[in-house]
PDB file of C-alpha atoms in Angstrom:
ATOM      1  CA  MET G   1       8.232   3.097  31.866  1.00  0.00           C
ATOM      2  CA  ILE G   2       7.959  -0.681  31.810  1.00  0.00           C
ATOM      3  CA  THR G   3       4.617  -2.034  33.004  1.00  0.00           C
ATOM      4  CA  ILE G   4       3.176  -5.424  33.900  1.00  0.00           C
ATOM      5  CA  THR G   5       1.538  -5.475  30.472  1.00  0.00           C
ATOM      6  CA  ASP G   6       4.971  -5.204  28.810  1.00  0.00           C
ATOM      7  CA  ILE G   7       6.230  -8.189  30.792  1.00  0.00           C
ATOM      8  CA  ALA G   8       3.112 -10.166  29.900  1.00  0.00           C
ATOM      9  CA  LYS G   9       3.591  -9.454  26.181  1.00  0.00           C
ATOM     10  CA  ALA G  10       7.242 -10.488  26.340  1.00  0.00           C
ATOM     11  CA  LEU G  11       6.291 -13.854  27.842  1.00  0.00           C
ATOM     12  CA  ASP G  12       2.989 -14.269  25.977  1.00  0.00           C
ATOM     13  CA  ILE G  13       1.005 -14.643  29.194  1.00  0.00           C
ATOM     14  CA  SER G  14      -1.764 -12.618  30.823  1.00  0.00           C
ATOM     15  CA  PRO G  15      -1.045  -9.453  32.860  1.00  0.00           C
ATOM     16  CA  ALA G  16      -3.004 -11.037  35.720  1.00  0.00           C
ATOM     17  CA  THR G  17      -0.510 -13.903  35.896  1.00  0.00           C
ATOM     18  CA  VAL G  18       2.393 -11.453  35.967  1.00  0.00           C
ATOM     19  CA  SER G  19       0.714  -9.450  38.723  1.00  0.00           C
ATOM     20  CA  ARG G  20       0.189 -12.571  40.829  1.00  0.00           C
ATOM     21  CA  ALA G  21       3.800 -13.638  40.367  1.00  0.00           C
ATOM     22  CA  MET G  22       5.122 -10.206  41.338  1.00  0.00           C
ATOM     23  CA  ASN G  23       3.085 -10.484  44.555  1.00  0.00           C
ATOM     24  CA  GLN G  24       4.373 -14.006  45.305  1.00  0.00           C
ATOM     25  CA  SER G  25       0.989 -15.616  44.721  1.00  0.00           C
ATOM     26  CA  ARG G  26       0.782 -19.372  45.213  1.00  0.00           C
ATOM     27  CA  LEU G  27      -1.439 -19.552  42.123  1.00  0.00           C
ATOM     28  CA  VAL G  28       1.664 -19.235  39.939  1.00  0.00           C
ATOM     29  CA  THR G  29       4.214 -22.058  39.854  1.00  0.00           C
ATOM     30  CA  PRO G  30       7.671 -21.330  41.312  1.00  0.00           C
ATOM     31  CA  GLU G  31       9.305 -21.915  37.921  1.00  0.00           C
ATOM     32  CA  LEU G  32       7.058 -19.431  36.117  1.00  0.00           C
ATOM     33  CA  THR G  33       7.424 -16.917  38.945  1.00  0.00           C
ATOM     34  CA  LYS G  34      11.217 -17.043  38.625  1.00  0.00           C
ATOM     35  CA  ASN G  35      10.961 -16.593  34.850  1.00  0.00           C
ATOM     36  CA  ILE G  36       8.644 -13.598  35.257  1.00  0.00           C
ATOM     37  CA  HIS G  37      10.990 -11.967  37.777  1.00  0.00           C
ATOM     38  CA  ARG G  38      13.984 -12.548  35.475  1.00  0.00           C
ATOM     39  CA  THR G  39      12.142 -10.995  32.551  1.00  0.00           C
ATOM     40  CA  ALA G  40      10.986  -8.060  34.665  1.00  0.00           C
ATOM     41  CA  GLU G  41      14.543  -7.366  35.781  1.00  0.00           C
ATOM     42  CA  LYS G  42      15.841  -7.661  32.220  1.00  0.00           C
ATOM     43  CA  LEU G  43      13.261  -5.163  30.959  1.00  0.00           C
ATOM     44  CA  GLY G  44      13.986  -2.755  33.813  1.00  0.00           C
ATOM     45  CA  TYR G  45      10.637  -3.062  35.568  1.00  0.00           C
ATOM     46  CA  LYS G  46      10.349  -1.217  38.891  1.00  0.00           C
ATOM     47  CA  LYS G  47       7.546  -2.336  41.164  1.00  0.00           C
ATOM     48  CA  ARG G  48       5.665   0.520  42.779  1.00  0.00           C
ATOM     49  CA  PRO G  49       5.322   0.101  46.546  1.00  0.00           C
ATOM     50  CA  ILE G  50       1.850  -0.575  47.855  1.00  0.00           C
ATOM     51  CA  ARG G  51       1.946   2.513  50.044  1.00  0.00           C
ATOM     52  CA  ARG G  52       1.388   4.766  47.020  1.00  0.00           C
ATOM     53  CA  HIS G  53      -2.021   3.194  46.732  1.00  0.00           C
ATOM     54  CA  ARG G  54      -2.644   2.434  50.361  1.00  0.00           C
ATOM     55  CA  GLY G  55      -5.852   4.438  50.473  1.00  0.00           C
ATOM     56  CA  ARG G  56      -7.344   2.105  47.859  1.00  0.00           C
ATOM     57  CA  ALA G  57      -5.724  -1.170  48.890  1.00  0.00           C
ATOM     58  CA  ILE G  58      -7.899  -4.022  50.136  1.00  0.00           C
ATOM     59  CA  LEU G  59      -5.892  -6.544  52.138  1.00  0.00           C
ATOM     60  CA  ASN G  60      -6.810 -10.151  52.857  1.00  0.00           C
ATOM     61  CA  ILE G  61      -6.112 -10.897  56.523  1.00  0.00           C
ATOM     62  CA  LYS G  62      -6.606 -14.248  58.245  1.00  0.00           C
ATOM     63  CA  LEU G  63      -7.515 -14.271  61.949  1.00  0.00           C
ATOM     64  CA  VAL G  64      -6.578 -17.546  63.650  1.00  0.00           C
ATOM     65  CA  LEU G  65      -8.487 -18.265  66.872  1.00  0.00           C
ATOM     66  CA  PRO G  66      -7.930 -21.010  69.466  1.00  0.00           C
ATOM     67  CA  ARG G  67     -10.139 -24.070  69.748  1.00  0.00           C
ATOM     68  CA  HIS G  68     -10.773 -24.996  73.385  1.00  0.00           C
ATOM     69  CA  GLU G  69     -12.169 -28.242  74.701  1.00  0.00           C
ATOM     70  CA  GLU G  70     -13.604 -26.430  77.738  1.00  0.00           C
ATOM     71  CA  PRO G  71     -16.783 -24.535  76.710  1.00  0.00           C
ATOM     72  CA  GLU G  72     -16.349 -21.929  79.473  1.00  0.00           C
ATOM     73  CA  ARG G  73     -13.242 -20.575  77.722  1.00  0.00           C
ATOM     74  CA  ALA G  74     -15.627 -18.936  75.247  1.00  0.00           C
ATOM     75  CA  LEU G  75     -16.540 -16.515  78.055  1.00  0.00           C
ATOM     76  CA  PHE G  76     -12.978 -15.190  78.088  1.00  0.00           C
ATOM     77  CA  TYR G  77     -13.322 -12.333  75.583  1.00  0.00           C
ATOM     78  CA  ASP G  78     -15.814 -10.542  73.351  1.00  0.00           C
ATOM     79  CA  LEU G  79     -15.333 -11.750  69.770  1.00  0.00           C
ATOM     80  CA  ALA G  80     -17.155  -8.725  68.355  1.00  0.00           C
ATOM     81  CA  ALA G  81     -14.760  -6.361  70.177  1.00  0.00           C
ATOM     82  CA  LEU G  82     -11.817  -8.340  68.795  1.00  0.00           C
ATOM     83  CA  ILE G  83     -13.059  -8.044  65.206  1.00  0.00           C
ATOM     84  CA  GLU G  84     -13.978  -4.363  65.556  1.00  0.00           C
ATOM     85  CA  GLY G  85     -10.549  -3.662  67.032  1.00  0.00           C
ATOM     86  CA  ILE G  86      -8.809  -5.324  64.097  1.00  0.00           C
ATOM     87  CA  HIS G  87     -10.801  -3.288  61.577  1.00  0.00           C
ATOM     88  CA  SER G  88     -10.065  -0.053  63.446  1.00  0.00           C
ATOM     89  CA  GLY G  89      -6.341  -0.804  63.481  1.00  0.00           C
ATOM     90  CA  PHE G  90      -6.056  -0.832  59.679  1.00  0.00           C
ATOM     91  CA  LYS G  91      -6.020   2.927  59.265  1.00  0.00           C
ATOM     92  CA  HIS G  92      -4.947   3.199  55.618  1.00  0.00           C
ATOM     93  CA  CYS G  93      -6.436   0.094  53.992  1.00  0.00           C
ATOM     94  CA  GLY G  94      -9.656  -1.810  53.831  1.00  0.00           C
ATOM     95  CA  ILE G  95      -9.525  -5.478  54.776  1.00  0.00           C
ATOM     96  CA  ASN G  96     -11.279  -8.735  54.049  1.00  0.00           C
ATOM     97  CA  LEU G  97     -11.080 -10.610  57.362  1.00  0.00           C
ATOM     98  CA  LEU G  98     -11.060 -14.400  57.161  1.00  0.00           C
ATOM     99  CA  CYS G  99     -11.373 -16.509  60.320  1.00  0.00           C
ATOM    100  CA  GLU G 100     -10.061 -19.972  61.061  1.00  0.00           C
ATOM    101  CA  THR G 101      -9.476 -22.047  64.187  1.00  0.00           C
ATOM    102  CA  ALA G 102      -6.060 -23.271  65.250  1.00  0.00           C
ATOM    103  CA  SER G 103      -5.402 -26.992  65.587  1.00  0.00           C
ATOM    104  CA  PRO G 104      -2.451 -29.404  65.351  1.00  0.00           C
ATOM    105  CA  LYS G 105      -3.380 -29.846  61.678  1.00  0.00           C
ATOM    106  CA  PHE G 106      -3.641 -26.115  60.934  1.00  0.00           C
ATOM    107  CA  LYS G 107      -2.081 -25.038  57.637  1.00  0.00           C
ATOM    108  CA  PRO G 108      -1.810 -21.341  56.767  1.00  0.00           C
ATOM    109  CA  TYR G 109      -2.311 -22.186  53.079  1.00  0.00           C
ATOM    110  CA  PRO G 110      -4.632 -25.219  53.089  1.00  0.00           C
ATOM    111  CA  HIS G 111      -5.104 -25.310  49.329  1.00  0.00           C
ATOM    112  CA  LYS G 112      -3.469 -23.649  46.362  1.00  0.00           C
ATOM    113  CA  LYS G 113      -6.507 -21.751  45.122  1.00  0.00           C
ATOM    114  CA  GLY G 114      -7.505 -20.378  48.493  1.00  0.00           C
ATOM    115  CA  GLY G 115      -6.723 -16.826  47.441  1.00  0.00           C
ATOM    116  CA  ASP G 116      -3.796 -14.576  48.289  1.00  0.00           C
ATOM    117  CA  LEU G 117      -3.289 -13.648  51.936  1.00  0.00           C
ATOM    118  CA  ASN G 118      -1.497 -10.455  52.928  1.00  0.00           C
ATOM    119  CA  GLY G 119      -1.125 -11.214  56.618  1.00  0.00           C
ATOM    120  CA  PHE G 120      -2.097 -13.302  59.652  1.00  0.00           C
ATOM    121  CA  ILE G 121      -3.183 -12.470  63.199  1.00  0.00           C
ATOM    122  CA  PHE G 122      -2.835 -15.322  65.698  1.00  0.00           C
ATOM    123  CA  ALA G 123      -5.096 -14.375  68.620  1.00  0.00           C
ATOM    124  CA  PHE G 124      -4.720 -16.157  71.988  1.00  0.00           C
ATOM    125  CA  ASN G 125      -2.687 -18.974  70.447  1.00  0.00           C
ATOM    126  CA  ARG G 126       0.899 -19.574  69.411  1.00  0.00           C
ATOM    127  CA  PRO G 127       1.706 -20.491  65.789  1.00  0.00           C
ATOM    128  CA  SER G 128       3.497 -23.817  65.458  1.00  0.00           C
ATOM    129  CA  THR G 129       7.039 -24.189  64.158  1.00  0.00           C
ATOM    130  CA  ALA G 130       5.669 -25.643  60.908  1.00  0.00           C
ATOM    131  CA  THR G 131       3.294 -22.693  60.492  1.00  0.00           C
ATOM    132  CA  LEU G 132       6.099 -20.189  61.086  1.00  0.00           C
ATOM    133  CA  ALA G 133       8.226 -21.969  58.478  1.00  0.00           C
ATOM    134  CA  GLU G 134       5.406 -21.682  55.917  1.00  0.00           C
ATOM    135  CA  LEU G 135       4.914 -17.986  56.638  1.00  0.00           C
ATOM    136  CA  GLU G 136       8.638 -17.352  56.283  1.00  0.00           C
ATOM    137  CA  LYS G 137       8.737 -19.332  53.045  1.00  0.00           C
ATOM    138  CA  PHE G 138       6.122 -17.095  51.433  1.00  0.00           C
ATOM    139  CA  GLY G 139       7.262 -13.918  53.179  1.00  0.00           C
ATOM    140  CA  THR G 140       3.832 -13.353  54.724  1.00  0.00           C
ATOM    141  CA  PRO G 141       3.702 -10.831  57.607  1.00  0.00           C
ATOM    142  CA  PHE G 142       1.979 -11.821  60.845  1.00  0.00           C
ATOM    143  CA  VAL G 143       1.476 -10.765  64.446  1.00  0.00           C
ATOM    144  CA  VAL G 144       0.680 -12.748  67.598  1.00  0.00           C
ATOM    145  CA  LEU G 145      -1.940 -11.356  69.976  1.00  0.00           C
ATOM    146  CA  ASN G 146      -1.767 -11.855  73.763  1.00  0.00           C
ATOM    147  CA  ARG G 147       1.433 -13.885  73.739  1.00  0.00           C
ATOM    148  CA  GLN G 148       5.103 -13.040  74.295  1.00  0.00           C
ATOM    149  CA  ILE G 149       7.397 -15.026  72.022  1.00  0.00           C
ATOM    150  CA  THR G 150      11.026 -14.036  71.643  1.00  0.00           C
ATOM    151  CA  GLY G 151      11.863 -12.951  68.116  1.00  0.00           C
ATOM    152  CA  LEU G 152       8.250 -12.707  66.926  1.00  0.00           C
ATOM    153  CA  PRO G 153       6.017  -9.625  66.558  1.00  0.00           C
ATOM    154  CA  CYS G 154       3.663  -9.754  69.557  1.00  0.00           C
ATOM    155  CA  VAL G 155       1.101  -7.573  71.308  1.00  0.00           C
ATOM    156  CA  ALA G 156       0.059  -8.472  74.852  1.00  0.00           C
ATOM    157  CA  SER G 157      -1.558  -7.031  77.944  1.00  0.00           C
ATOM    158  CA  GLU G 158       0.496  -5.871  80.935  1.00  0.00           C
ATOM    159  CA  ASN G 159      -0.186  -8.933  83.074  1.00  0.00           C
ATOM    160  CA  ALA G 160       2.368  -8.298  85.825  1.00  0.00           C
ATOM    161  CA  GLU G 161       1.473  -4.621  86.157  1.00  0.00           C
ATOM    162  CA  GLY G 162      -2.229  -5.471  86.314  1.00  0.00           C
ATOM    163  CA  ILE G 163      -1.729  -7.909  89.193  1.00  0.00           C
ATOM    164  CA  SER G 164       0.446  -5.322  90.939  1.00  0.00           C
ATOM    165  CA  GLU G 165      -2.488  -2.895  90.804  1.00  0.00           C
ATOM    166  CA  ILE G 166      -4.754  -5.530  92.345  1.00  0.00           C
ATOM    167  CA  ILE G 167      -2.326  -6.148  95.230  1.00  0.00           C
ATOM    168  CA  ARG G 168      -1.986  -2.392  95.830  1.00  0.00           C
ATOM    169  CA  HIS G 169      -5.773  -2.037  95.943  1.00  0.00           C
ATOM    170  CA  LEU G 170      -6.238  -5.015  98.288  1.00  0.00           C
ATOM    171  CA  ASN G 171      -3.435  -3.895 100.591  1.00  0.00           C
ATOM    172  CA  GLU G 172      -4.934  -0.412 100.911  1.00  0.00           C
ATOM    173  CA  ARG G 173      -8.195  -1.964 102.091  1.00  0.00           C
ATOM    174  CA  ARG G 174      -6.570  -4.735 104.140  1.00  0.00           C
ATOM    175  CA  PRO G 175      -3.314  -3.764 105.876  1.00  0.00           C
ATOM    176  CA  ASP G 176      -3.176  -7.360 107.214  1.00  0.00           C
ATOM    177  CA  LEU G 177      -3.476  -8.791 103.693  1.00  0.00           C
ATOM    178  CA  LYS G 178      -2.944 -12.547 103.456  1.00  0.00           C
ATOM    179  CA  PRO G 179      -3.442 -13.475  99.789  1.00  0.00           C
ATOM    180  CA  ALA G 180      -3.431 -16.656  97.755  1.00  0.00           C
ATOM    181  CA  PHE G 181      -3.179 -16.984  93.984  1.00  0.00           C
ATOM    182  CA  VAL G 182      -5.863 -19.198  92.428  1.00  0.00           C
ATOM    183  CA  SER G 183      -5.324 -20.480  88.891  1.00  0.00           C
ATOM    184  CA  LEU G 184      -5.919 -23.311  86.432  1.00  0.00           C
ATOM    185  CA  LYS G 185      -3.360 -25.746  85.099  1.00  0.00           C
ATOM    186  CA  GLY G 186      -2.440 -25.367  81.462  1.00  0.00           C
ATOM    187  CA  LEU G 187      -2.834 -21.589  81.118  1.00  0.00           C
ATOM    188  CA  GLY G 188       0.795 -21.311  80.076  1.00  0.00           C
ATOM    189  CA  GLN G 189       2.510 -17.981  79.721  1.00  0.00           C
ATOM    190  CA  ILE G 190      -0.432 -15.805  80.780  1.00  0.00           C
ATOM    191  CA  GLY G 191      -0.776 -17.607  84.101  1.00  0.00           C
ATOM    192  CA  GLU G 192       2.986 -17.535  84.657  1.00  0.00           C
ATOM    193  CA  GLU G 193       3.209 -13.785  84.034  1.00  0.00           C
ATOM    194  CA  ARG G 194       0.336 -13.026  86.392  1.00  0.00           C
ATOM    195  CA  LEU G 195       1.787 -15.238  89.111  1.00  0.00           C
ATOM    196  CA  ALA G 196       5.203 -13.604  88.711  1.00  0.00           C
ATOM    197  CA  GLY G 197       3.520 -10.203  88.939  1.00  0.00           C
ATOM    198  CA  MET G 198       1.849 -11.206  92.194  1.00  0.00           C
ATOM    199  CA  ALA G 199       5.073 -12.504  93.720  1.00  0.00           C
ATOM    200  CA  ALA G 200       6.898  -9.297  92.792  1.00  0.00           C
ATOM    201  CA  ALA G 201       4.093  -7.041  94.053  1.00  0.00           C
ATOM    202  CA  CYS G 202       3.882  -8.853  97.392  1.00  0.00           C
ATOM    203  CA  ALA G 203       7.658  -8.747  97.821  1.00  0.00           C
ATOM    204  CA  SER G 204       7.784  -5.003  97.130  1.00  0.00           C
ATOM    205  CA  ARG G 205       5.122  -4.363  99.804  1.00  0.00           C
ATOM    206  CA  GLY G 206       6.463  -6.774 102.381  1.00  0.00           C
ATOM    207  CA  ILE G 207       3.416  -9.042 102.111  1.00  0.00           C
ATOM    208  CA  ALA G 208       3.993 -12.693 102.972  1.00  0.00           C
ATOM    209  CA  PHE G 209       3.520 -14.834  99.867  1.00  0.00           C
ATOM    210  CA  ASP G 210       5.063 -18.256  99.336  1.00  0.00           C
ATOM    211  CA  LEU G 211       5.156 -19.657  95.800  1.00  0.00           C
ATOM    212  CA  GLY G 212       5.158 -23.155  97.252  1.00  0.00           C
ATOM    213  CA  LYS G 213       2.229 -22.831  99.671  1.00  0.00           C
ATOM    214  CA  ASP G 214       0.117 -19.864  98.600  1.00  0.00           C
ATOM    215  CA  VAL G 215      -0.542 -20.873  94.986  1.00  0.00           C
ATOM    216  CA  ILE G 216      -3.490 -23.150  94.180  1.00  0.00           C
ATOM    217  CA  HIS G 217      -3.787 -24.676  90.707  1.00  0.00           C
ATOM    218  CA  PHE G 218      -7.001 -26.474  89.779  1.00  0.00           C
ATOM    219  CA  ASP G 219      -7.112 -29.073  87.014  1.00  0.00           C
ATOM    220  CA  GLU G 220     -10.295 -27.578  85.562  1.00  0.00           C
ATOM    221  CA  ILE G 221     -13.179 -25.268  86.418  1.00  0.00           C
ATOM    222  CA  ALA G 222     -15.262 -28.220  87.633  1.00  0.00           C
ATOM    223  CA  SER G 223     -12.630 -28.862  90.328  1.00  0.00           C
ATOM    224  CA  ILE G 224     -13.502 -25.561  92.013  1.00  0.00           C
ATOM    225  CA  ASN G 225     -16.233 -26.431  94.493  1.00  0.00           C
ATOM    226  CA  SER G 226     -17.219 -25.837  98.094  1.00  0.00           C
ATOM    227  CA  GLU G 227     -14.939 -28.542  99.465  1.00  0.00           C
ATOM    228  CA  THR G 228     -11.840 -27.325  97.631  1.00  0.00           C
ATOM    229  CA  ILE G 229     -12.561 -23.678  98.419  1.00  0.00           C
ATOM    230  CA  ARG G 230     -13.275 -24.177 102.139  1.00  0.00           C
ATOM    231  CA  PRO G 231      -9.586 -24.549 103.217  1.00  0.00           C
ATOM    232  CA  MET G 232      -8.679 -21.374 101.335  1.00  0.00           C
ATOM    233  CA  ALA G 233     -11.470 -19.398 102.982  1.00  0.00           C
ATOM    234  CA  GLU G 234     -10.132 -20.510 106.360  1.00  0.00           C
ATOM    235  CA  SER G 235      -6.488 -19.653 105.585  1.00  0.00           C
ATOM    236  CA  TYR G 236      -6.600 -16.445 103.520  1.00  0.00           C
ATOM    237  CA  ASN G 237      -8.447 -13.131 103.482  1.00  0.00           C
ATOM    238  CA  ALA G 238      -7.944 -12.492  99.748  1.00  0.00           C
ATOM    239  CA  LEU G 239      -8.096 -14.824  96.746  1.00  0.00           C
ATOM    240  CA  VAL G 240      -6.423 -13.340  93.682  1.00  0.00           C
ATOM    241  CA  CYS G 241      -7.806 -15.327  90.748  1.00  0.00           C
ATOM    242  CA  VAL G 242      -5.959 -15.670  87.461  1.00  0.00           C
ATOM    243  CA  ASN G 243      -8.987 -14.526  85.450  1.00  0.00           C
ATOM    244  CA  ASP G 244     -12.648 -13.587  85.750  1.00  0.00           C
ATOM    245  CA  ILE G 245     -13.908 -17.091  84.999  1.00  0.00           C
ATOM    246  CA  VAL G 246     -12.080 -18.529  88.001  1.00  0.00           C
ATOM    247  CA  GLY G 247     -13.011 -15.505  90.107  1.00  0.00           C
ATOM    248  CA  THR G 248     -16.720 -15.793  89.317  1.00  0.00           C
ATOM    249  CA  VAL G 249     -16.805 -19.486  90.253  1.00  0.00           C
ATOM    250  CA  VAL G 250     -14.856 -18.827  93.470  1.00  0.00           C
ATOM    251  CA  VAL G 251     -17.325 -16.097  94.504  1.00  0.00           C
ATOM    252  CA  SER G 252     -20.226 -18.471  93.853  1.00  0.00           C
ATOM    253  CA  GLU G 253     -18.691 -21.278  95.924  1.00  0.00           C
ATOM    254  CA  LEU G 254     -17.868 -18.940  98.813  1.00  0.00           C
ATOM    255  CA  ASP G 255     -21.508 -17.869  98.824  1.00  0.00           C
ATOM    256  CA  ARG G 256     -22.570 -21.521  99.080  1.00  0.00           C
ATOM    257  CA  LEU G 257     -20.290 -21.851 102.099  1.00  0.00           C
ATOM    258  CA  GLY G 258     -21.850 -18.799 103.717  1.00  0.00           C
ATOM    259  CA  VAL G 259     -18.579 -16.853 103.507  1.00  0.00           C
ATOM    260  CA  SER G 260     -19.183 -13.123 103.060  1.00  0.00           C
ATOM    261  CA  VAL G 261     -17.413 -11.491 100.104  1.00  0.00           C
ATOM    262  CA  PRO G 262     -15.641  -9.150 100.642  1.00  0.00           C
ATOM    263  CA  LEU G 263     -16.141  -8.819 104.428  1.00  0.00           C
ATOM    264  CA  GLN G 264     -14.468 -12.140 105.229  1.00  0.00           C
ATOM    265  CA  VAL G 265     -12.616 -12.888 101.998  1.00  0.00           C
ATOM    266  CA  ALA G 266     -11.915 -10.543  99.089  1.00  0.00           C
ATOM    267  CA  VAL G 267     -11.904 -12.013  95.583  1.00  0.00           C
ATOM    268  CA  THR G 268     -10.485 -10.515  92.382  1.00  0.00           C
ATOM    269  CA  GLY G 269     -10.332 -11.561  88.747  1.00  0.00           C
ATOM    270  CA  PHE G 270      -8.565 -10.343  85.628  1.00  0.00           C
ATOM    271  CA  ASP G 271      -9.514  -9.421  82.029  1.00  0.00           C
ATOM    272  CA  ASN G 272     -12.885  -7.697  82.574  1.00  0.00           C
ATOM    273  CA  SER G 273     -14.359 -10.453  80.410  1.00  0.00           C
ATOM    274  CA  PRO G 274     -18.111 -10.857  79.734  1.00  0.00           C
ATOM    275  CA  VAL G 275     -18.555 -13.454  82.505  1.00  0.00           C
ATOM    276  CA  ARG G 276     -17.612 -10.855  85.152  1.00  0.00           C
ATOM    277  CA  ARG G 277     -21.089  -9.295  84.851  1.00  0.00           C
ATOM    278  CA  LEU G 278     -22.595 -12.529  86.187  1.00  0.00           C
ATOM    279  CA  SER G 279     -20.787 -12.519  89.535  1.00  0.00           C
ATOM    280  CA  ARG G 280     -22.589 -11.361  92.674  1.00  0.00           C
ATOM    281  CA  PRO G 281     -21.058  -9.306  94.132  1.00  0.00           C
ATOM    282  CA  ILE G 282     -19.573  -7.850  90.954  1.00  0.00           C
ATOM    283  CA  LEU G 283     -15.952  -8.924  90.642  1.00  0.00           C
ATOM    284  CA  THR G 284     -13.043  -6.507  90.974  1.00  0.00           C
ATOM    285  CA  SER G 285     -10.882  -7.002  87.885  1.00  0.00           C
ATOM    286  CA  VAL G 286      -8.302  -5.509  85.548  1.00  0.00           C
ATOM    287  CA  SER G 287      -9.409  -4.750  82.024  1.00  0.00           C
ATOM    288  CA  MET G 288      -7.720  -6.572  79.208  1.00  0.00           C
ATOM    289  CA  PRO G 289      -8.652  -3.956  76.590  1.00  0.00           C
ATOM    290  CA  ILE G 290      -9.337  -6.433  73.799  1.00  0.00           C
ATOM    291  CA  GLY G 291     -10.323  -3.728  71.315  1.00  0.00           C
ATOM    292  CA  LYS G 292      -7.102  -1.798  71.940  1.00  0.00           C
ATOM    293  CA  LEU G 293      -5.002  -4.967  71.866  1.00  0.00           C
ATOM    294  CA  ALA G 294      -6.555  -5.982  68.549  1.00  0.00           C
ATOM    295  CA  GLY G 295      -6.213  -2.483  67.104  1.00  0.00           C
ATOM    296  CA  THR G 296      -2.546  -2.288  68.097  1.00  0.00           C
ATOM    297  CA  ALA G 297      -1.862  -5.690  66.543  1.00  0.00           C
ATOM    298  CA  ALA G 298      -3.672  -4.693  63.343  1.00  0.00           C
ATOM    299  CA  THR G 299      -1.733  -1.439  63.022  1.00  0.00           C
ATOM    300  CA  MET G 300       1.516  -3.331  63.558  1.00  0.00           C
ATOM    301  CA  LEU G 301       0.549  -5.776  60.809  1.00  0.00           C
ATOM    302  CA  GLU G 302      -0.467  -2.971  58.444  1.00  0.00           C
ATOM    303  CA  GLU G 303       2.930  -1.310  58.918  1.00  0.00           C
ATOM    304  CA  GLN G 304       4.653  -4.597  58.081  1.00  0.00           C
ATOM    305  CA  ILE G 305       2.631  -5.009  54.899  1.00  0.00           C
ATOM    306  CA  ILE G 306       2.648  -1.429  53.615  1.00  0.00           C
ATOM    307  CA  GLU G 307       5.697   0.249  55.095  1.00  0.00           C
ATOM    308  CA  HIS G 308       7.812  -2.915  55.435  1.00  0.00           C
ATOM    309  CA  LYS G 309       8.387  -1.786  59.025  1.00  0.00           C
ATOM    310  CA  MET G 310       9.338  -4.675  61.276  1.00  0.00           C
ATOM    311  CA  PRO G 311       8.311  -4.339  64.943  1.00  0.00           C
ATOM    312  CA  GLN G 312      10.972  -4.458  67.625  1.00  0.00           C
ATOM    313  CA  GLY G 313      10.149  -6.838  70.467  1.00  0.00           C
ATOM    314  CA  ILE G 314       6.804  -7.087  72.214  1.00  0.00           C
ATOM    315  CA  THR G 315       4.296  -4.254  72.514  1.00  0.00           C
ATOM    316  CA  ARG G 316       2.508  -4.135  75.873  1.00  0.00           C
ATOM    317  CA  VAL G 317      -0.937  -2.615  76.342  1.00  0.00           C
ATOM    318  CA  PRO G 318      -1.724  -1.650  79.961  1.00  0.00           C
ATOM    319  CA  GLY G 319      -5.065  -2.479  81.527  1.00  0.00           C
ATOM    320  CA  ILE G 320      -7.066  -0.475  84.069  1.00  0.00           C
ATOM    321  CA  LEU G 321      -8.097  -1.584  87.550  1.00  0.00           C
ATOM    322  CA  ILE G 322     -11.888  -1.885  87.732  1.00  0.00           C
ATOM    323  CA  VAL G 323     -13.012  -1.893  91.345  1.00  0.00           C
ATOM    324  CA  GLY G 324     -16.163  -3.934  91.785  1.00  0.00           C
ATOM    325  CA  GLU G 325     -17.939  -5.074  94.942  1.00  0.00           C
ATOM    326  CA  SER G 326     -15.874  -8.188  95.720  1.00  0.00           C
ATOM    327  CA  SER G 327     -12.857  -6.494  97.304  1.00  0.00           C
TER     328      SER G 327
END
């Protein structure tokens, strides 16, 4: 049986260099890699799949996180739960988890001797076209967390279904429900999915909801204040907020106006993020199970690396309605 050592002897190079080349390492030049592969094929070398050793394999995984200008975005999810979820999702291998922030200048392989990477997880951000081209060039598996991108392996929460649960809950408590959707500009796909879910849920229940009049988008969190909230409190009896950050600020501003929550106006959030615990009354929300999302994404990535199993479409993880005191 031909081994890596045999190939190394034939080319008068080290076995370590052969091993790196067989694993498409960037530490070996393309010319030498091609020569090593030609020699391996000539000698009849058969590479053993990683799954035979999966119990002992240690994979290098890079987690790419978003960089936000707004400091309050850091209240969106629990980083520890994200990391723990990723570790739990790799069921057959150990991992070295490397973290980096996304930016317009992000490069998946910033320097040649940065070590070999087995896979990437892009959490709460979308990889650029240039990044995707680099990953394809080196054949590196990846998964995108909390985004839906056609043709890419993605794991995301059930945004539309979660909003539907909120509308059902509100309508059961308020047969005369008159809701508005409160969001922030620039949230992209997540905001769009939640708004679409609200429109569909209201339509299915015969609740009046106009996408032109009953949707309020603020430029930023600082724009949500007593003066901008007052007209909504006078026109609606439920404010369905795109996430817990918006919901918590809305509850606070209604309190400043002397508007009783939920007696006069019900308020809901989404994500069950850490900031929800600060609202008084406690916000009704839908959990975005970050640990389960991360674990599902990690398992999907592990299957790509070890089993060469490519995921089909997007995987959705449902949340759970958490009834607080604000509805």
